[in-house]
């Protein structure tokens, strides 16, 4: 069931696009309006007050999104299998769950967690270091999304390679 | 200010209620003035739905206008088109090709892990040619373009809007949609087919790298043989047109959000984020529709058919 890997990867990309972009634009807007400097002057650490909670929530969101995403992709595939190949539901689900081990789901969750970490770090960094008015802010959002895409991609390839190599999950039972 | 007592002294036949003179607009064609600019939400729909429909209509109007102005843009501003094409190639080609190369790596790896237990790793190329070539490449291209080109476009146009440069263009008698949006869309149409074809090539070589030299699961000849056995020229045209459409959709959405940005730097940032959301969703929906249209009836495959 290759769906699991592709699902994570789609989830991660979409979240990188949406969550990451909004995170960067929010932090960047604060940066452009000098709010971060104001916080520093007031003796509040902006990383602790602004970045840490947002990163945590990004990680939590990506991790929790793993479950509905896997479920939705499973049902969507089942639906199209029923529609095109006239495969009945019980057969599909039986095969799907025969070929799935609990370890696989754990790996999906860990994968999503790490992907959320990547998104959070890249986007928060870019947002914190935005500068130069509206153009600089837009550029920061752009770079944040592109960099987190590329980073996610490399990470995903390595993660898949390593986990598939270690656990040998592609076994048909 | 007229004294009402004075008006009354003049005689009540002229104006019955003296204050009414100020209630009636003095412009003679006030009733015939055009309705406010923008799409009016339909009244017969519930409120949240109506505003969504109005937003889609506004986007479609913008799209049609900018696409219709492409010939004007080609006639008047060819240098702008080529300049933006250069920007696209210099700035985005490397990222897009690298992403597709990575997609190939991932696809090759997954194909191998799935097919190895069945003992048909020689079909790795076939899995790649169906799963990656028809679908993944297009969606990924759309997303990457939405991220790389689209965000840049929102930023650029949004900054122009915020700095009132677009209004300045209009004052100077230039059509800002033709000059700013249509030229960019023409540039995207000019650049992307080549980029897409190079992208396929990168994806195939990425998968080759994993399957042939790294894992050694399939011989060089078998990989390319099965890769090209399961695709034909018709596939190629469908898939390339699909990719161009997804990229054009992402670009148009980005241009729309950039063009309608408001509210300072923060508004530009927000619009960038919103355009990412919309174009990702639109590309995915477009993929679902096109795959039904193109492969729903005729799978166009030499096996199991």
Short mmCIF file of C-alpha atoms in Angstrom, two decimals:
data_model
loop_
_atom_site.label_atom_id
_atom_site.label_comp_id
_atom_site.label_asym_id
_atom_site.label_seq_id
_atom_site.Cartn_x
_atom_site.Cartn_y
_atom_site.Cartn_z
CA UNK A 1 0.00 0.00 0.00
CA UNK A 2 2.07 2.83 -1.33
CA UNK A 3 -0.74 5.26 -0.54
CA UNK A 4 0.62 5.83 2.94
CA UNK A 5 3.85 7.32 1.76
CA UNK A 6 2.28 9.43 -0.94
CA UNK A 7 -0.42 10.60 1.41
CA UNK A 8 2.07 11.88 3.92
CA UNK A 9 3.94 13.58 1.21
CA UNK A 10 0.87 15.31 -0.18
CA UNK A 11 -0.24 16.31 3.32
CA UNK A 12 3.18 17.69 4.07
CA UNK A 13 3.34 19.67 0.86
CA UNK A 14 -0.13 21.14 1.17
CA UNK A 15 0.46 22.06 4.77
CA UNK A 16 3.82 23.52 3.87
CA UNK A 17 2.08 25.65 1.29
CA UNK A 18 -0.77 26.82 3.46
CA UNK A 19 0.36 26.74 7.06
CA UNK A 20 3.90 27.69 6.19
CA UNK A 21 2.89 30.61 4.02
CA UNK A 22 0.49 32.01 6.59
CA UNK A 23 3.00 31.48 9.40
CA UNK A 24 5.71 33.28 7.51
CA UNK A 25 3.45 36.10 6.46
CA UNK A 26 2.24 36.60 10.00
CA UNK A 27 5.68 36.64 11.59
CA UNK A 28 7.03 38.64 8.69
CA UNK A 29 4.27 41.21 9.07
CA UNK A 30 5.24 41.60 12.71
CA UNK A 31 8.84 41.93 11.68
CA UNK A 32 8.05 44.57 9.05
CA UNK A 33 5.98 46.55 11.52
CA UNK A 34 8.88 46.40 13.99
CA UNK A 35 6.74 44.56 16.51
CA UNK A 36 9.49 42.02 17.12
CA UNK A 37 11.96 44.74 18.04
CA UNK A 38 9.34 46.28 20.31
CA UNK A 39 8.91 42.95 22.05
CA UNK A 40 12.65 42.67 22.51
CA UNK A 41 12.76 46.14 23.99
CA UNK A 42 10.02 45.16 26.41
CA UNK A 43 12.16 42.26 27.53
CA UNK A 44 10.00 39.57 25.97
CA UNK A 45 11.77 36.95 23.92
CA UNK A 46 9.87 36.83 20.61
CA UNK A 47 11.15 33.35 19.85
CA UNK A 48 9.65 32.08 23.06
CA UNK A 49 6.43 34.05 22.81
CA UNK A 50 5.68 33.86 19.10
CA UNK A 51 7.75 31.22 17.37
CA UNK A 52 7.63 28.35 19.84
CA UNK A 53 3.83 28.11 20.15
CA UNK A 54 3.39 28.42 16.38
CA UNK A 55 5.97 25.73 15.72
CA UNK A 56 4.35 23.45 18.25
CA UNK A 57 0.95 23.96 16.71
CA UNK A 58 2.34 23.38 13.21
CA UNK A 59 3.92 20.12 14.33
CA UNK A 60 0.76 19.07 16.16
CA UNK A 61 -1.41 19.91 13.18
CA UNK A 62 0.72 17.95 10.71
CA UNK A 63 0.89 14.99 13.05
CA UNK A 64 -2.83 14.92 13.70
CA UNK A 65 -3.61 15.46 10.03
CA UNK A 66 -1.91 12.13 9.32
CA UNK A 67 -4.91 10.14 10.54
CA UNK A 68 -7.74 11.76 8.58
CA UNK A 69 -5.48 11.98 5.54
CA UNK A 70 -4.71 8.26 5.58
CA UNK A 71 -8.37 7.45 6.14
CA UNK A 72 -9.53 9.73 3.34
CA UNK A 73 -6.98 8.41 0.87
CA UNK A 74 -7.88 4.84 1.77
CA UNK A 75 -11.58 5.47 1.21
CA UNK A 76 -11.00 7.48 -1.96
CA UNK A 77 -8.92 4.66 -3.41
CA UNK A 78 -11.54 2.15 -2.36
CA UNK A 79 -14.23 4.24 -4.03
CA UNK A 80 -12.36 4.51 -7.29
CA UNK A 81 -11.49 0.81 -7.18
CA UNK A 82 -15.17 0.05 -6.78
CA UNK A 83 -16.05 2.45 -9.55
CA UNK A 84 -13.53 1.44 -12.15
CA UNK A 85 -12.47 -2.08 -11.34
CA UNK A 86 -15.80 -3.13 -9.77
CA UNK A 87 -13.89 -4.43 -6.78
CA UNK A 88 -16.14 -4.79 -3.82
CA UNK A 89 -15.50 -2.93 -0.63
CA UNK A 90 -14.79 -5.79 1.71
CA UNK A 91 -12.27 -7.27 -0.67
CA UNK A 92 -10.44 -3.99 -1.03
CA UNK A 93 -10.35 -3.31 2.69
CA UNK A 94 -9.25 -6.85 3.44
CA UNK A 95 -6.32 -6.56 1.06
CA UNK A 96 -5.45 -3.09 2.29
CA UNK A 97 -5.37 -4.18 5.92
CA UNK A 98 -3.63 -7.45 5.13
CA UNK A 99 -0.79 -5.47 3.69
CA UNK A 100 -0.64 -2.90 6.42
CA UNK A 101 1.19 -3.37 9.69
CA UNK A 102 0.88 -1.18 12.77
CA UNK A 103 4.50 -0.21 12.34
CA UNK A 104 3.60 1.41 9.05
CA UNK A 105 1.11 3.73 10.71
CA UNK A 106 3.67 4.61 13.37
CA UNK A 107 6.10 5.47 10.62
CA UNK A 108 3.51 7.66 8.94
CA UNK A 109 2.94 9.57 12.15
CA UNK A 110 6.66 10.01 12.80
CA UNK A 111 7.07 11.12 9.21
CA UNK A 112 4.37 13.75 9.57
CA UNK A 113 5.85 14.94 12.84
CA UNK A 114 9.27 15.47 11.28
CA UNK A 115 7.70 17.12 8.24
CA UNK A 116 5.87 19.53 10.54
CA UNK A 117 9.17 20.30 12.24
CA UNK A 118 10.78 21.08 8.89
CA UNK A 119 7.91 23.35 7.86
CA UNK A 120 7.84 25.13 11.19
CA UNK A 121 11.57 25.78 11.38
CA UNK A 122 11.97 26.99 7.80
CA UNK A 123 8.91 29.22 7.78
CA UNK A 124 9.48 30.69 11.22
CA UNK A 125 13.08 31.49 10.36
CA UNK A 126 12.10 33.15 7.11
CA UNK A 127 9.32 35.10 8.79
CA UNK A 128 11.59 36.29 11.58
CA UNK A 129 14.15 37.51 9.11
CA UNK A 130 11.84 39.20 6.62
CA UNK A 131 12.67 42.76 5.78
CA UNK A 132 12.20 45.54 3.32
CA UNK A 133 8.52 46.42 3.28
CA UNK A 134 5.82 44.65 1.39
CA UNK A 135 8.15 43.38 -1.30
CA UNK A 136 10.54 41.91 1.25
CA UNK A 137 7.67 40.24 3.06
CA UNK A 138 6.31 38.70 -0.12
CA UNK A 139 9.76 37.54 -1.06
CA UNK A 140 10.18 35.98 2.36
CA UNK A 141 6.91 34.07 1.99
CA UNK A 142 7.95 32.92 -1.46
CA UNK A 143 11.35 31.74 -0.30
CA UNK A 144 9.90 30.08 2.77
CA UNK A 145 7.48 28.03 0.71
CA UNK A 146 10.06 27.07 -1.90
CA UNK A 147 12.72 26.17 0.63
CA UNK A 148 10.32 24.14 2.73
CA UNK A 149 9.14 22.32 -0.41
CA UNK A 150 12.68 21.42 -1.40
CA UNK A 151 13.61 20.50 2.16
CA UNK A 152 10.51 18.34 2.53
CA UNK A 153 11.28 16.63 -0.71
CA UNK A 154 14.83 15.73 0.16
CA UNK A 155 13.77 14.70 3.65
CA UNK A 156 10.95 12.56 2.26
CA UNK A 157 13.19 10.73 -0.16
CA UNK A 158 15.74 10.03 2.53
CA UNK A 159 13.11 9.00 5.08
CA UNK A 160 11.40 6.64 2.67
CA UNK A 161 14.70 5.16 1.61
CA UNK A 162 15.88 4.62 5.17
CA UNK A 163 12.63 3.24 6.57
CA UNK A 164 11.94 0.99 3.63
CA UNK A 165 15.51 -0.25 3.82
CA UNK A 166 15.36 -0.96 7.55
CA UNK A 167 11.88 -2.35 7.98
CA UNK A 168 11.24 -4.03 4.62
CA UNK A 169 7.59 -3.02 4.52
CA UNK A 170 6.74 -3.62 0.90
CA UNK A 171 5.94 -7.28 1.53
CA UNK A 172 2.72 -8.61 0.06
CA UNK A 173 1.10 -11.03 2.46
CA UNK B 1 -28.66 77.01 3.22
CA UNK B 2 -32.13 78.11 2.25
CA UNK B 3 -34.38 79.38 4.92
CA UNK B 4 -37.51 77.16 5.02
CA UNK B 5 -39.60 80.11 6.10
CA UNK B 6 -38.48 82.02 3.08
CA UNK B 7 -39.40 79.12 0.75
CA UNK B 8 -42.81 78.97 2.37
CA UNK B 9 -43.30 82.67 1.76
CA UNK B 10 -42.58 82.14 -1.94
CA UNK B 11 -45.61 79.87 -2.30
CA UNK B 12 -46.23 76.21 -1.59
CA UNK B 13 -47.02 75.29 -5.18
CA UNK B 14 -43.32 75.11 -6.09
CA UNK B 15 -42.00 72.77 -3.42
CA UNK B 16 -44.45 71.16 -1.08
CA UNK B 17 -41.95 70.19 1.55
CA UNK B 18 -39.12 72.68 1.59
CA UNK B 19 -36.58 70.15 2.91
CA UNK B 20 -37.29 67.92 -0.06
CA UNK B 21 -35.18 70.15 -2.26
CA UNK B 22 -32.12 68.69 -0.54
CA UNK B 23 -33.38 65.12 -0.55
CA UNK B 24 -33.48 64.85 -4.32
CA UNK B 25 -30.05 64.50 -5.92
CA UNK B 26 -29.28 67.41 -8.18
CA UNK B 27 -27.45 65.32 -10.78
CA UNK B 28 -29.79 64.75 -13.67
CA UNK B 29 -28.53 61.25 -14.55
CA UNK B 30 -28.16 60.04 -11.01
CA UNK B 31 -30.54 57.16 -11.66
CA UNK B 32 -28.60 56.04 -14.73
CA UNK B 33 -25.22 55.83 -13.06
CA UNK B 34 -23.47 52.50 -13.56
CA UNK B 35 -23.67 49.97 -10.76
CA UNK B 36 -20.62 49.71 -8.54
CA UNK B 37 -17.63 47.88 -10.03
CA UNK B 38 -17.37 44.22 -9.11
CA UNK B 39 -19.58 41.21 -9.30
CA UNK B 40 -22.88 41.45 -7.47
CA UNK B 41 -23.53 38.34 -5.38
CA UNK B 42 -26.72 36.57 -6.41
CA UNK B 43 -29.54 37.18 -3.95
CA UNK B 44 -31.20 33.81 -4.31
CA UNK B 45 -28.30 31.95 -2.70
CA UNK B 46 -27.56 31.76 1.02
CA UNK B 47 -25.12 34.42 2.10
CA UNK B 48 -21.82 32.51 2.50
CA UNK B 49 -22.43 30.62 -0.74
CA UNK B 50 -23.32 33.81 -2.61
CA UNK B 51 -20.09 35.56 -1.72
CA UNK B 52 -18.14 32.47 -2.83
CA UNK B 53 -19.96 32.46 -6.16
CA UNK B 54 -19.28 36.17 -6.55
CA UNK B 55 -15.57 35.64 -5.83
CA UNK B 56 -15.37 32.86 -8.43
CA UNK B 57 -17.16 35.07 -10.92
CA UNK B 58 -14.74 37.89 -10.27
CA UNK B 59 -11.80 35.56 -10.74
CA UNK B 60 -13.28 34.22 -13.99
CA UNK B 61 -13.85 37.76 -15.26
CA UNK B 62 -10.26 38.65 -14.48
CA UNK B 63 -9.02 35.45 -16.15
CA UNK B 64 -11.02 36.02 -19.31
CA UNK B 65 -9.89 39.63 -19.51
CA UNK B 66 -6.23 38.76 -19.07
CA UNK B 67 -6.36 35.86 -21.52
CA UNK B 68 -8.25 37.96 -24.06
CA UNK B 69 -5.59 40.63 -23.78
CA UNK B 70 -2.73 38.22 -24.60
CA UNK B 71 -2.74 39.18 -28.32
CA UNK B 72 -2.56 42.84 -27.34
CA UNK B 73 0.30 42.04 -25.01
CA UNK B 74 2.13 40.16 -27.77
CA UNK B 75 1.63 43.07 -30.14
CA UNK B 76 2.52 45.89 -27.77
CA UNK B 77 4.86 44.49 -25.15
CA UNK B 78 6.85 41.57 -26.59
CA UNK B 79 9.99 42.67 -24.76
CA UNK B 80 8.18 42.35 -21.43
CA UNK B 81 7.12 38.82 -22.34
CA UNK B 82 10.68 37.80 -23.13
CA UNK B 83 12.04 39.52 -20.07
CA UNK B 84 9.63 37.62 -17.83
CA UNK B 85 10.38 34.37 -19.65
CA UNK B 86 14.01 34.95 -18.84
CA UNK B 87 13.14 35.55 -15.20
CA UNK B 88 11.14 32.32 -15.10
CA UNK B 89 13.88 30.24 -16.66
CA UNK B 90 16.63 31.73 -14.54
CA UNK B 91 14.75 31.70 -11.28
CA UNK B 92 12.48 28.71 -11.39
CA UNK B 93 13.73 26.14 -13.87
CA UNK B 94 16.36 24.74 -11.54
CA UNK B 95 13.97 24.35 -8.61
CA UNK B 96 11.28 22.74 -10.76
CA UNK B 97 13.69 20.31 -12.39
CA UNK B 98 15.24 19.43 -9.06
CA UNK B 99 11.82 18.73 -7.55
CA UNK B 100 10.91 16.45 -10.44
CA UNK B 101 14.24 14.67 -10.17
CA UNK B 102 13.48 14.04 -6.52
CA UNK B 103 9.99 12.87 -7.44
CA UNK B 104 11.62 10.38 -9.78
CA UNK B 105 13.91 9.16 -7.00
CA UNK B 106 10.95 8.66 -4.67
CA UNK B 107 8.86 7.02 -7.39
CA UNK B 108 11.61 4.62 -8.35
CA UNK B 109 12.18 3.68 -4.73
CA UNK B 110 8.49 3.05 -4.04
CA UNK B 111 8.01 1.12 -7.27
CA UNK B 112 10.92 -1.09 -6.29
CA UNK B 113 9.67 -1.75 -2.76
CA UNK B 114 6.22 -2.61 -4.08
CA UNK B 115 7.28 -4.79 -6.97
CA UNK B 116 10.21 -6.61 -5.36
CA UNK B 117 8.05 -8.99 -3.27
CA UNK B 118 6.14 -9.91 -6.42
CA UNK B 119 9.37 -10.60 -8.22
CA UNK B 120 8.63 -8.31 -11.13
CA UNK B 121 11.16 -5.58 -10.50
CA UNK B 122 11.86 -5.57 -14.21
CA UNK B 123 8.54 -3.69 -14.49
CA UNK B 124 9.80 -0.77 -12.39
CA UNK B 125 9.90 1.42 -15.43
CA UNK B 126 6.30 0.58 -16.23
CA UNK B 127 5.12 1.53 -12.76
CA UNK B 128 6.93 4.79 -13.14
CA UNK B 129 5.52 5.53 -16.55
CA UNK B 130 1.94 5.07 -15.35
CA UNK B 131 2.01 6.36 -11.79
CA UNK B 132 4.43 9.23 -12.11
CA UNK B 133 3.99 10.27 -15.70
CA UNK B 134 0.20 10.39 -15.56
CA UNK B 135 -0.73 12.42 -12.54
CA UNK B 136 2.02 12.99 -10.05
CA UNK B 137 4.16 15.08 -12.35
CA UNK B 138 1.29 17.39 -13.24
CA UNK B 139 0.05 17.91 -9.72
CA UNK B 140 3.55 18.42 -8.40
CA UNK B 141 4.38 20.80 -11.22
CA UNK B 142 1.26 22.78 -10.45
CA UNK B 143 2.12 22.97 -6.76
CA UNK B 144 5.75 23.83 -7.31
CA UNK B 145 4.79 26.50 -9.80
CA UNK B 146 2.19 27.82 -7.39
CA UNK B 147 4.92 28.04 -4.78
CA UNK B 148 7.77 29.34 -6.85
CA UNK B 149 6.30 31.36 -9.71
CA UNK B 150 2.90 32.07 -8.15
CA UNK B 151 4.18 33.46 -4.86
CA UNK B 152 6.66 35.62 -6.72
CA UNK B 153 3.90 36.93 -8.94
CA UNK B 154 1.59 37.73 -6.02
CA UNK B 155 4.42 39.55 -4.31
CA UNK B 156 5.42 41.51 -7.37
CA UNK B 157 1.93 42.55 -8.44
CA UNK B 158 0.82 43.08 -4.86
CA UNK B 159 3.76 45.39 -4.17
CA UNK B 160 2.90 47.31 -7.33
CA UNK B 161 -0.71 47.60 -6.23
CA UNK B 162 0.27 48.75 -2.75
CA UNK B 163 2.68 51.34 -4.14
CA UNK B 164 -0.11 52.53 -6.46
CA UNK B 165 2.05 51.75 -9.47
CA UNK B 166 -0.87 49.98 -11.14
CA UNK B 167 -3.02 53.07 -10.78
CA UNK B 168 -0.16 55.11 -12.19
CA UNK B 169 -0.04 52.83 -15.23
CA UNK B 170 -3.74 53.33 -15.72
CA UNK B 171 -3.33 57.11 -15.49
CA UNK B 172 -0.61 56.95 -18.12
CA UNK B 173 -3.11 55.33 -20.47
CA UNK B 174 -1.62 51.83 -20.41
CA UNK B 175 -3.78 48.84 -19.74
CA UNK B 176 -2.28 47.37 -16.56
CA UNK B 177 -3.89 43.98 -17.13
CA UNK B 178 -2.32 43.68 -20.58
CA UNK B 179 1.05 44.98 -19.48
CA UNK B 180 1.40 43.18 -16.16
CA UNK B 181 -0.78 40.10 -16.26
CA UNK B 182 -1.19 39.06 -19.89
CA UNK B 183 2.53 39.37 -20.60
CA UNK B 184 3.31 37.10 -17.67
CA UNK B 185 0.75 34.53 -18.70
CA UNK B 186 2.06 34.57 -22.25
CA UNK B 187 5.56 34.07 -20.83
CA UNK B 188 4.34 31.11 -18.79
CA UNK B 189 2.79 29.55 -21.88
CA UNK B 190 6.04 30.14 -23.75
CA UNK B 191 8.33 28.67 -21.13
CA UNK B 192 6.43 25.84 -19.49
CA UNK B 193 6.15 23.22 -22.28
CA UNK B 194 9.91 23.03 -22.54
CA UNK B 195 10.23 23.02 -18.78
CA UNK B 196 7.69 20.22 -18.48
CA UNK B 197 9.40 18.03 -21.06
CA UNK B 198 12.74 18.57 -19.38
CA UNK B 199 10.97 17.74 -16.13
CA UNK B 200 9.78 14.35 -17.41
CA UNK B 201 13.29 13.62 -18.45
CA UNK B 202 14.60 14.50 -15.00
CA UNK B 203 11.95 12.34 -13.31
CA UNK B 204 12.83 9.36 -15.52
CA UNK B 205 16.52 9.74 -14.83
CA UNK B 206 15.85 10.08 -11.12
CA UNK B 207 14.01 6.77 -11.09
CA UNK B 208 16.70 5.21 -13.28
CA UNK B 209 19.34 6.31 -10.79
CA UNK B 210 17.57 4.56 -7.92
CA UNK B 211 16.51 1.42 -9.75
CA UNK B 212 19.49 0.68 -11.98
CA UNK B 213 22.77 1.74 -10.37
CA UNK B 214 21.69 2.01 -6.69
CA UNK B 215 19.37 -0.92 -6.07
CA UNK B 216 20.32 -2.94 -9.13
CA UNK B 217 16.80 -4.32 -9.29
CA UNK B 218 16.34 -3.89 -13.02
CA UNK B 219 18.69 -3.86 -15.94
CA UNK B 220 19.24 -0.70 -17.89
CA UNK B 221 17.58 -2.03 -21.03
CA UNK B 222 14.53 -3.43 -19.25
CA UNK B 223 13.96 -0.18 -17.41
CA UNK B 224 13.85 1.99 -20.53
CA UNK B 225 12.01 -0.69 -22.50
CA UNK B 226 9.09 -0.94 -20.08
CA UNK B 227 9.14 2.79 -19.42
CA UNK B 228 8.47 3.53 -23.07
CA UNK B 229 6.26 0.49 -23.66
CA UNK B 230 3.57 1.89 -21.39
CA UNK B 231 3.38 5.32 -22.88
CA UNK B 232 2.70 6.62 -26.34
CA UNK B 233 2.45 9.86 -28.21
CA UNK B 234 -1.18 10.37 -27.26
CA UNK B 235 -0.24 10.06 -23.61
CA UNK B 236 2.51 12.53 -24.09
CA UNK B 237 0.21 15.15 -25.57
CA UNK B 238 -2.52 14.66 -22.96
CA UNK B 239 -0.08 14.83 -20.12
CA UNK B 240 1.77 17.85 -21.43
CA UNK B 241 -1.45 19.77 -22.10
CA UNK B 242 -2.58 18.86 -18.60
CA UNK B 243 0.64 20.15 -17.08
CA UNK B 244 0.41 23.39 -19.04
CA UNK B 245 -3.17 23.83 -17.87
CA UNK B 246 -2.30 23.27 -14.22
CA UNK B 247 0.57 25.69 -14.42
CA UNK B 248 -1.59 28.28 -16.20
CA UNK B 249 -4.28 27.89 -13.55
CA UNK B 250 -1.79 28.38 -10.73
CA UNK B 251 -0.34 31.43 -12.46
CA UNK B 252 -3.75 32.98 -13.10
CA UNK B 253 -4.83 32.52 -9.51
CA UNK B 254 -1.60 34.07 -8.32
CA UNK B 255 -2.01 36.99 -10.72
CA UNK B 256 -5.56 37.54 -9.54
CA UNK B 257 -4.57 37.60 -5.89
CA UNK B 258 -1.61 39.87 -6.59
CA UNK B 259 -3.67 42.25 -8.68
CA UNK B 260 -6.39 42.56 -6.06
CA UNK B 261 -4.07 42.90 -3.05
CA UNK B 262 -4.91 45.60 -0.58
CA UNK B 263 -4.07 46.70 2.93
CA UNK B 264 -0.35 47.30 2.98
CA UNK B 265 2.48 44.78 3.31
CA UNK B 266 0.42 42.58 5.60
CA UNK B 267 -2.31 42.35 2.97
CA UNK B 268 0.24 41.23 0.39
CA UNK B 269 1.50 38.54 2.74
CA UNK B 270 -2.03 37.36 3.47
CA UNK B 271 -2.88 37.31 -0.21
CA UNK B 272 0.23 35.26 -0.93
CA UNK B 273 -0.85 32.67 1.62
CA UNK B 274 -4.40 32.66 0.28
CA UNK B 275 -3.25 32.29 -3.30
CA UNK B 276 -1.14 29.27 -2.31
CA UNK B 277 -4.20 27.68 -0.72
CA UNK B 278 -6.48 28.37 -3.66
CA UNK B 279 -4.07 27.31 -6.37
CA UNK B 280 -3.14 24.07 -4.59
CA UNK B 281 -6.78 23.15 -4.26
CA UNK B 282 -7.55 24.20 -7.83
CA UNK B 283 -4.66 22.19 -9.27
CA UNK B 284 -5.77 19.09 -7.39
CA UNK B 285 -9.38 19.50 -8.53
CA UNK B 286 -8.25 20.08 -12.11
CA UNK B 287 -6.17 16.88 -11.94
CA UNK B 288 -9.20 14.89 -10.82
CA UNK B 289 -11.32 16.29 -13.65
CA UNK B 290 -8.71 15.81 -16.35
CA UNK B 291 -7.83 12.28 -15.35
CA UNK B 292 -11.50 11.37 -15.66
CA UNK B 293 -11.76 13.02 -19.05
CA UNK B 294 -8.54 11.66 -20.46
CA UNK B 295 -8.25 8.18 -18.97
CA UNK B 296 -11.69 7.47 -17.58
CA UNK B 297 -13.02 6.09 -20.85
CA UNK B 298 -9.90 4.90 -22.59
CA UNK B 299 -7.08 3.76 -20.35
CA UNK B 300 -4.71 4.00 -23.33
CA UNK B 301 -2.54 1.21 -22.04
CA UNK B 302 -1.12 -1.80 -23.84
CA UNK B 303 -1.80 -4.20 -20.96
CA UNK B 304 -4.94 -5.37 -19.17
CA UNK B 305 -7.10 -3.76 -21.77
#
